[in-house]
CSV table of C-alpha atoms and ligand atoms in Angstrom, one decimal:
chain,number,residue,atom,x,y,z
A,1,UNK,CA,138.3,66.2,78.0
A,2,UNK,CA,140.3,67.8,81.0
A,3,UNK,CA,143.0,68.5,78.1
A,4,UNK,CA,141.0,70.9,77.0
A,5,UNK,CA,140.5,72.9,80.3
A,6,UNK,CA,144.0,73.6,80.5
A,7,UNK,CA,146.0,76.8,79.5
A,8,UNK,CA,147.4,75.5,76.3
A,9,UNK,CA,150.9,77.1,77.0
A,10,UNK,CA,150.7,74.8,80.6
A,11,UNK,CA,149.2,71.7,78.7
A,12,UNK,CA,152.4,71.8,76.3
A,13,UNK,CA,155.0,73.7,79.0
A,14,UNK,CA,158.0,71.4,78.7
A,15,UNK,CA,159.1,71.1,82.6
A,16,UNK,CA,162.6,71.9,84.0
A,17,UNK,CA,164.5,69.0,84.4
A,18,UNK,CA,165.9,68.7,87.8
A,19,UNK,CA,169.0,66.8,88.4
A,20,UNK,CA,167.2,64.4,90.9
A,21,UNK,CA,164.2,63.5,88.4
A,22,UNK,CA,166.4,62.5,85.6
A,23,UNK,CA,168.1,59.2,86.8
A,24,UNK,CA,166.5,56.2,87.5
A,25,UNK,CA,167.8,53.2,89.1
A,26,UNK,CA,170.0,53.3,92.5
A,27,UNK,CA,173.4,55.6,93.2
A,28,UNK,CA,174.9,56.0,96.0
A,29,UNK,CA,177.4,58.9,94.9
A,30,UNK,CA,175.6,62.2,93.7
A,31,UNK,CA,177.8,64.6,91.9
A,32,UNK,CA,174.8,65.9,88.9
A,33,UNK,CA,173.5,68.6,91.4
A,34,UNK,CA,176.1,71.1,92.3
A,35,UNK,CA,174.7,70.4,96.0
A,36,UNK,CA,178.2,71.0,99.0
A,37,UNK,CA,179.7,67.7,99.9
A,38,UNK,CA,178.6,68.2,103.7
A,39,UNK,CA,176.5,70.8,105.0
A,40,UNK,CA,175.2,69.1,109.1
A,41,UNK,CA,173.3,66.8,109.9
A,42,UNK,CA,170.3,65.1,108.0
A,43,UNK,CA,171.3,65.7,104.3
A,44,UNK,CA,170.3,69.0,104.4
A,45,UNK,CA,172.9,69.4,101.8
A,46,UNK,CA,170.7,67.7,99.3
A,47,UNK,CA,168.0,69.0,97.4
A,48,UNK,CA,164.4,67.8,98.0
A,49,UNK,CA,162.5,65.0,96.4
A,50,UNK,CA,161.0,67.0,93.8
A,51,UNK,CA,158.1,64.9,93.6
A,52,UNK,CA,157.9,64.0,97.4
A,53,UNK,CA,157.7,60.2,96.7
A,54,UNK,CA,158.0,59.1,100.7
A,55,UNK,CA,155.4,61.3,102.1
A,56,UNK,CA,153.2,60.9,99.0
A,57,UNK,CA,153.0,56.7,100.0
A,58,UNK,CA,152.9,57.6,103.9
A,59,UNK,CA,149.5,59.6,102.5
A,60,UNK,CA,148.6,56.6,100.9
A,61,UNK,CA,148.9,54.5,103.5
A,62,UNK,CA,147.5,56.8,106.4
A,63,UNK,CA,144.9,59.3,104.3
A,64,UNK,CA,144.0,56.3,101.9
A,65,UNK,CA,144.9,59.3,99.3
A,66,UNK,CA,145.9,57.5,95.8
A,67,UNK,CA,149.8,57.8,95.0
A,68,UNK,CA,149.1,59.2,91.6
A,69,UNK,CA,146.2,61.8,92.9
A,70,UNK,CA,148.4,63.5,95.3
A,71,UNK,CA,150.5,66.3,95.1
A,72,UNK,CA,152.0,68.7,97.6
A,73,UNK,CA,152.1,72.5,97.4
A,74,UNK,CA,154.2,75.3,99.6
A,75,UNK,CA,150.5,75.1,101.4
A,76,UNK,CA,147.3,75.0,100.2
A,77,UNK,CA,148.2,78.8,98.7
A,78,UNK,CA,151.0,77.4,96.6
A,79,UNK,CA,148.1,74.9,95.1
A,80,UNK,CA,145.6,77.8,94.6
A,81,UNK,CA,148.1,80.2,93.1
A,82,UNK,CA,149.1,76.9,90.9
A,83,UNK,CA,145.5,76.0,89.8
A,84,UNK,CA,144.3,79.8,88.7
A,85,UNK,CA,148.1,79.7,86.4
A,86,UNK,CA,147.1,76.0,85.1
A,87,UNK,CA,143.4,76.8,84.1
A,88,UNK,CA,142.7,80.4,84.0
A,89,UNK,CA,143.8,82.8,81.0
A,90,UNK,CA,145.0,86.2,82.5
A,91,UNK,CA,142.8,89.4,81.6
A,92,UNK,CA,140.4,86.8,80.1
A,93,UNK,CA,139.0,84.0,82.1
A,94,UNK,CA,137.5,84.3,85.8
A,95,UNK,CA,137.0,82.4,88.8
A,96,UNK,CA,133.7,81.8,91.1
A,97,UNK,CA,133.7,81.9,94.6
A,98,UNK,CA,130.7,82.2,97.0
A,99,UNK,CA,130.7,84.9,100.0
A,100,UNK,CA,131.6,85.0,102.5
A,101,UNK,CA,134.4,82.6,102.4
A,102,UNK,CA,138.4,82.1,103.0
A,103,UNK,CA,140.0,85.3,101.3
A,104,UNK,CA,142.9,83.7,99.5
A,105,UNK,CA,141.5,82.2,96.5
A,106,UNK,CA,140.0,85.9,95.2
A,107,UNK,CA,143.4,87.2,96.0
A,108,UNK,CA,145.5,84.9,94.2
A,109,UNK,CA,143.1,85.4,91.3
A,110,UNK,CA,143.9,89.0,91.3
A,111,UNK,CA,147.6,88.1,91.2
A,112,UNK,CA,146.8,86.4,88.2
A,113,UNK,CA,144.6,89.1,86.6
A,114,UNK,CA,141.8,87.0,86.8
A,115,UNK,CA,139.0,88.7,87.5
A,116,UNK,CA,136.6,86.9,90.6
A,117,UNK,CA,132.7,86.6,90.0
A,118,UNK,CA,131.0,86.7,93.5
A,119,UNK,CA,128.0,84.3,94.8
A,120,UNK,CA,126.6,85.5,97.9
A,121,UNK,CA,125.5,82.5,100.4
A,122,UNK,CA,121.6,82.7,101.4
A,123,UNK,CA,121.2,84.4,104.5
A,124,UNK,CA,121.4,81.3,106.4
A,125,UNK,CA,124.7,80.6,104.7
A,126,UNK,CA,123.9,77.8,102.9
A,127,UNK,CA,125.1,77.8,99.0
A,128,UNK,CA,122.4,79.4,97.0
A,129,UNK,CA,122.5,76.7,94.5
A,130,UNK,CA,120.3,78.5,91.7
A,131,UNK,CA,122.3,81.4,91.9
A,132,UNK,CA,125.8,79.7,91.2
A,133,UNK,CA,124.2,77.6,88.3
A,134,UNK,CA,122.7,81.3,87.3
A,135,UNK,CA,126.2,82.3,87.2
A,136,UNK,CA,128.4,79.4,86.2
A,137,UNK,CA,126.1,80.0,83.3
A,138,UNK,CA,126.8,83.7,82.4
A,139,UNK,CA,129.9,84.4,83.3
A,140,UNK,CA,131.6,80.7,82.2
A,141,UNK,CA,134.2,80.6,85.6
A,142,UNK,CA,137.2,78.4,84.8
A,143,UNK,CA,137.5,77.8,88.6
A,144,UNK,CA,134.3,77.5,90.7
A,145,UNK,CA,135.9,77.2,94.6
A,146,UNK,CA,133.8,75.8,97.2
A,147,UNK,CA,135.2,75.5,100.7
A,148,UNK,CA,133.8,72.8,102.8
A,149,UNK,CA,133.4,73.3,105.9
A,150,UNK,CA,133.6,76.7,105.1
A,151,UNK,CA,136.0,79.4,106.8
A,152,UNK,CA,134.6,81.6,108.6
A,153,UNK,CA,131.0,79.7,108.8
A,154,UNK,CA,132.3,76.6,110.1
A,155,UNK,CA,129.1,74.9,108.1
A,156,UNK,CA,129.4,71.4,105.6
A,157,UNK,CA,127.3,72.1,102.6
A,158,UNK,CA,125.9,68.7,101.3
A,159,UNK,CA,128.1,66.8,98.9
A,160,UNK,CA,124.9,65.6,96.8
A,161,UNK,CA,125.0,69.6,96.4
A,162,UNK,CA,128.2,69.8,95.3
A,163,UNK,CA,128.6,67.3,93.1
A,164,UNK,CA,125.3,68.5,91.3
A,165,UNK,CA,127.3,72.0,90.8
A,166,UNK,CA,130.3,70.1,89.8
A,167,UNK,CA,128.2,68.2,87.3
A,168,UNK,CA,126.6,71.3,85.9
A,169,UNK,CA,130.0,73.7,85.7
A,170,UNK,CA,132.4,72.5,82.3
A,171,UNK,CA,135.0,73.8,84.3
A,172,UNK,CA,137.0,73.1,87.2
A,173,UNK,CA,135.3,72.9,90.7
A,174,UNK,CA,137.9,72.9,93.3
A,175,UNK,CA,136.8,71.5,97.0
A,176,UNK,CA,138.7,73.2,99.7
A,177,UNK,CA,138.6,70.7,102.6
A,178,UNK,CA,141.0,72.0,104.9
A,179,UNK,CA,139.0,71.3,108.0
A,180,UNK,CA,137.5,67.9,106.8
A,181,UNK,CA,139.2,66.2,109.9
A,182,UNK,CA,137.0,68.5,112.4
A,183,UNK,CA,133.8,67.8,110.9
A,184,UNK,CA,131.6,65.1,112.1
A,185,UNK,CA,129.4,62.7,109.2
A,186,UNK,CA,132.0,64.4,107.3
A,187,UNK,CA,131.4,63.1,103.2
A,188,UNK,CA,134.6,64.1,101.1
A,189,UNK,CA,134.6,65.0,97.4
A,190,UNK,CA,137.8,63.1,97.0
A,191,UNK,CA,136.0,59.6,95.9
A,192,UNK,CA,133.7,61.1,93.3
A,193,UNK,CA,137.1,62.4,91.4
A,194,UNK,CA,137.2,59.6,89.1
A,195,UNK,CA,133.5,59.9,88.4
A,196,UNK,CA,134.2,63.7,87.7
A,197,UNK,CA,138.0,64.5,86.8
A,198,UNK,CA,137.0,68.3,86.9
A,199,UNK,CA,136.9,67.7,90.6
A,200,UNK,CA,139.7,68.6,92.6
A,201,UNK,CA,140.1,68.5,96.1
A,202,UNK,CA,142.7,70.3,98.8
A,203,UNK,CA,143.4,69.4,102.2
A,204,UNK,CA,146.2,70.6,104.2
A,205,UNK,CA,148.8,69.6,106.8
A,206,UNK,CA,148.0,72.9,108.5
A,207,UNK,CA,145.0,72.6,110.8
A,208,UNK,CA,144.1,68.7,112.2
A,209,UNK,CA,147.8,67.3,111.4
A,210,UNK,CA,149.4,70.6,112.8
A,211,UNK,CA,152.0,71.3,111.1
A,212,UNK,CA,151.0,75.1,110.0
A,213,UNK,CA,154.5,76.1,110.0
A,214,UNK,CA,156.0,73.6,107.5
A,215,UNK,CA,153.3,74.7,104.8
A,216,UNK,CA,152.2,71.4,103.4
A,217,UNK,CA,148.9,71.6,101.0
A,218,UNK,CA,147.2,68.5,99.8
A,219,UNK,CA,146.1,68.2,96.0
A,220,UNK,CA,144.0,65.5,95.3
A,221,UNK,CA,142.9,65.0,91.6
A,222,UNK,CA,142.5,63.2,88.7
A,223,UNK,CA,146.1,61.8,87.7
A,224,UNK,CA,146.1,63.7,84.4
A,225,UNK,CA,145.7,67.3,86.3
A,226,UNK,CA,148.4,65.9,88.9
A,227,UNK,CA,151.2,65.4,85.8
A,228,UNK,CA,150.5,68.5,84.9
A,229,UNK,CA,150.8,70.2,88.4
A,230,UNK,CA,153.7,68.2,89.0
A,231,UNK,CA,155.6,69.9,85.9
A,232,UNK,CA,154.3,73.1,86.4
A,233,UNK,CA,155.2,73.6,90.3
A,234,UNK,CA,158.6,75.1,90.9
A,235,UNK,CA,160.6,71.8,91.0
A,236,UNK,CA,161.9,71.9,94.6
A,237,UNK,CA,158.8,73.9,95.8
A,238,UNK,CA,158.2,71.8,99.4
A,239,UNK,CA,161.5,72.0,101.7
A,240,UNK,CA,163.3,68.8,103.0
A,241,UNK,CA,162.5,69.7,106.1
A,242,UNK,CA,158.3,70.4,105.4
A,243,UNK,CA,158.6,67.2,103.9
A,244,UNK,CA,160.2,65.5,107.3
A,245,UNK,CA,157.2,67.6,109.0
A,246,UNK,CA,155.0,66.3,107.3
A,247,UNK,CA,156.2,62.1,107.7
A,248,UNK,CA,156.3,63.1,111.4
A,249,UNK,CA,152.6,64.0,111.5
A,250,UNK,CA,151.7,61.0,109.4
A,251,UNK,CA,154.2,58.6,111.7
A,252,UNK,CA,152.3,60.0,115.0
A,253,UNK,CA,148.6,59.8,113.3
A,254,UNK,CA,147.2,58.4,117.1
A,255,UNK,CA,148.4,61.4,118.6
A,256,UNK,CA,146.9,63.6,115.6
A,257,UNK,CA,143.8,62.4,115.8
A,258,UNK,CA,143.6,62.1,119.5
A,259,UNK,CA,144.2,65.7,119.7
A,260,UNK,CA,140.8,66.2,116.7
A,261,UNK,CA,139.0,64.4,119.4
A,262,UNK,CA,140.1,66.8,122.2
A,263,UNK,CA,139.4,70.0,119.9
A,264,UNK,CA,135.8,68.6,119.0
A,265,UNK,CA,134.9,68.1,122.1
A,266,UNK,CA,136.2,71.4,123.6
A,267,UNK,CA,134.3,72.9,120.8
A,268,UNK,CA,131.2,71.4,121.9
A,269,UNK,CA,131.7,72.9,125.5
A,270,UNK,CA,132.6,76.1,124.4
A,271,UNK,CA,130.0,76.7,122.3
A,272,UNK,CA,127.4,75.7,124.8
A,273,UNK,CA,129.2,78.4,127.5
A,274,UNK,CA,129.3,80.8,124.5
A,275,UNK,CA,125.4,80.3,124.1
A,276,UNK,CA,125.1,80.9,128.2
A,277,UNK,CA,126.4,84.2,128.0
A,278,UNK,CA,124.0,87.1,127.8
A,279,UNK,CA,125.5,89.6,125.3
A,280,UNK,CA,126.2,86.5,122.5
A,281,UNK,CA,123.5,86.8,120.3
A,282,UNK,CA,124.3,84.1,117.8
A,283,UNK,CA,126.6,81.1,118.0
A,284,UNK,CA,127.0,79.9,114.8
A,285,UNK,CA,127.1,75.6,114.5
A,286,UNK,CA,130.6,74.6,113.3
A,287,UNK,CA,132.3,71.7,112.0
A,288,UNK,CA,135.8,73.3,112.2
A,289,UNK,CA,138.1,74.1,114.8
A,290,UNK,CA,136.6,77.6,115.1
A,291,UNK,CA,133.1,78.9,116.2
A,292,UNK,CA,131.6,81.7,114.4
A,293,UNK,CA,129.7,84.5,117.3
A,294,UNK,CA,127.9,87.4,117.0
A,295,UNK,CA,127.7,89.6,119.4
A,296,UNK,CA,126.1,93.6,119.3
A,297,UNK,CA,129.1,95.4,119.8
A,298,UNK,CA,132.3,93.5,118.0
A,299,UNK,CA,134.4,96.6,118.6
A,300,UNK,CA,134.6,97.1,121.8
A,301,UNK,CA,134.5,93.1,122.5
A,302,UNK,CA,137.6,92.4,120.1
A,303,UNK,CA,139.8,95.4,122.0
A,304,UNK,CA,139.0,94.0,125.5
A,305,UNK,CA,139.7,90.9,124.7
A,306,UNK,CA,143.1,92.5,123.2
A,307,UNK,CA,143.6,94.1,126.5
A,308,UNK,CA,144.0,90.9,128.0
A,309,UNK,CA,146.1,89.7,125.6
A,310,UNK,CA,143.8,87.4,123.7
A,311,UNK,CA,143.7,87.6,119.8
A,312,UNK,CA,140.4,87.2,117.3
A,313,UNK,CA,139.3,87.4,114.6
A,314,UNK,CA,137.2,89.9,113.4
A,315,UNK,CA,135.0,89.2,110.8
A,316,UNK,CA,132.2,92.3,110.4
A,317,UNK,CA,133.4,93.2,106.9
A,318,UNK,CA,132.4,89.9,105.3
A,319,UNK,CA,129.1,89.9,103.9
A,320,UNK,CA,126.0,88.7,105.7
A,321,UNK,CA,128.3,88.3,108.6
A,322,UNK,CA,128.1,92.2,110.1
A,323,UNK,CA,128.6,92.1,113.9
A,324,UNK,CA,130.6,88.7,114.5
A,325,UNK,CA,134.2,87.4,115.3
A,326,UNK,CA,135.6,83.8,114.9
A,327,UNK,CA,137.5,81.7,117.8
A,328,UNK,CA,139.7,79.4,116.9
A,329,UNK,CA,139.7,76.8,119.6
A,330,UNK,CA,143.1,76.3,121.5
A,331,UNK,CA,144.6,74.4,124.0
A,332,UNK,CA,142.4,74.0,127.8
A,333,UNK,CA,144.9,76.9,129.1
A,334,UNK,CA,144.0,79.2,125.9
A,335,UNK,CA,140.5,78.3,126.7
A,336,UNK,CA,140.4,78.7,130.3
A,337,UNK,CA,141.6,82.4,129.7
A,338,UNK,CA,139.4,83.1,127.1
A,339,UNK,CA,136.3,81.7,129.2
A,340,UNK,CA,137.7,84.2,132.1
A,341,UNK,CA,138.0,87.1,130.2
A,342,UNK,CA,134.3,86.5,128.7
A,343,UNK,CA,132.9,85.9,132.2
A,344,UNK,CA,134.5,89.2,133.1
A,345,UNK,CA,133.0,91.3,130.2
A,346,UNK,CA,129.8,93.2,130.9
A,347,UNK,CA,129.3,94.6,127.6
B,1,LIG,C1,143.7,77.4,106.9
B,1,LIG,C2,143.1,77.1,105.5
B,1,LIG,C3,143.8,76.5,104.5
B,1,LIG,C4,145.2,76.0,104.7
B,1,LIG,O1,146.1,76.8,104.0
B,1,LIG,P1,147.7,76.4,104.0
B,1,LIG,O2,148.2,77.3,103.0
B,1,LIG,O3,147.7,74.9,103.6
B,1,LIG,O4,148.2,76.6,105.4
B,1,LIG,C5,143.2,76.2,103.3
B,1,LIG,N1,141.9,76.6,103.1
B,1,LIG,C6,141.2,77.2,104.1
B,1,LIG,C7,139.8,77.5,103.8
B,1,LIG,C8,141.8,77.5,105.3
B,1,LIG,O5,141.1,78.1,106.2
């Protein structure tokens, strides 16, 4: 049934065949890639596992993420560039997202020409449930995205939720999870994938496992949509080096999640000093490692805080969210600043 949901010209894409997926069995001398002889240290000379077999078992092991679910994308952004080119027709089919929320997958859409049907969230940012089955309904979305917990909210929406719109839309629902690790009580899609195949969920190497720089993305889906992104990626898509990143991460998983601890709990502080301060009218609740604020004048806030050489976000142009900025939460120093330059602000 998930055949169907495919492009057709992806379904039945016959995929390059890279020198390093087309032996089997063990060598030891490698002359079928055109690769230098010598090129340093590390055998950076070689091309990439194409199909990043050592850091796909290391998931395994550490994530508990199923060999054959998992695939890796140049970032989560490779995968949702990939998913709209798998699934979604261009100048024909659309995709649903729910505002406000992380700006990418509309984006890669319109790369696509694949035009973006808008939910808003109820004005307590929760996902307006009738409305998206009101839609799914009319407009027929190939791709409905829901990011949870959501960026820039920082709220979970119930899985029971979810899975009832997953249930409901024929087409794919996609479950961006990139800041599952942050969230407390935190209940992942990932388990009900097998149950549902048109789930699919993403994760990311970027935020808990810090390694934003490599640009590792997690798919996790049913195998049959995994073959299919396999042989649709660009074969060498994820660098040696990424894929080293990303073992690193895995090899010092302690330290990683030591450090989610350590972000949780500074977010709990901060928001409690953000809610002490006069001028913050709203702190929203977060399960991320960010904490949505609003505050009367964001203006004037965001190029103080510039003067002193700290960075924001801005987020006054999304939709229900007029008058409001989002803090990541960095390291005690980062913090200590911040919570000095707040102090110091009168506005
Ligand atoms: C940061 C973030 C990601 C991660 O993107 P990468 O391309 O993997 O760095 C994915 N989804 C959301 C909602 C994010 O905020």
């Amino acid at each position: 049934m998930i055949t169907e949901l495919f492009n057709p010209w992806i379904r039945d894409l016959v995929p390059y065949s890279s020198a390093r997926s087309e032996y089997s069995g063990s060598a030891s001398v490698f002359l079928d890639a055109n690769e230098s002889w010598d090129g340093g240290n590390g055998g950076i000379n070689r091309y990439p596992d194409p199909f990043m077999r050592k850091l796909r078992s290391e998931m395994e092991r550490v994530m508990k993420i199923p060999f054959s679910m998992s695939a890796i994308g140049n970032g989560s952004d490779e995968i949702i560039d990939m998913l709209i080119r798998m699934f979604c027709a261009p100048g024909h089919d659309s995709v649903m997202i729910e505002r406000p929320t992380y700006g990418t997958y509309s984006v890669f859409a319109h790369t696509s020409n694949v035009s973006v049907v808008d939910v808003p969230l109820t004005p307590s940012l929760e996902l307006d449930k009738e409305a998206m089955f009101r839609a799914i309904g009319e407009e027929n979305p190939k791709i409905v995205f829901i990011c949870s917990p959501n960026n820039p909210t920082g709220r979970v929406y119930p899985i029971e939720t979810i899975l009832e719109i997953a249930e409901f839309n024929k087409g794919i629902t996609v479950v961006d999870e990139a800041y599952a690790d942050f969230a407390r009580n935190f209940e992942s899609a990932i388990p009900f994938i097998m149950e549902n195949p048109r789930i699919i969920v993403m994760r990311t190497f970027s935020k808990a496992y810090g390694k934003a720089g490599a640009r590792l993305g997690i798919l996790v889906s049913h195998p049959e949509i995994q073959r299919v992104f396999m042989k649709a990626k660009p074969p060498y898509n994820v660098s040696l080096c990424s894929q080293q990143e990303g073992l690193d991460a895995l090899l010092h998983a302690d330290a990683v999640r030591k450090r989610v601890e350590e972000t949780i709990s500074r977010r709990t502080e901060f928001s409690a000093f953000l809610s002490s301060l006069s001028y913050v009218e709203t702190v929203f609740p977060s399960e991320a490692n960010f904490i949505l604020i609003r505050v009367p004048d964001v203006a004037s806030l965001y190029d103080y805080l510039l003067s002193n050489g700290i960075v924001v976000r801005n987020r006054s142009n999304d939709p229900l969210l007029e008058n409001t900025i989002r803090i990541t939460i960095g390291s005690e120093s980062e913090m200590n600043a911040l919570k000095e330059a707040l102090n110091a602000w009168n506005g």
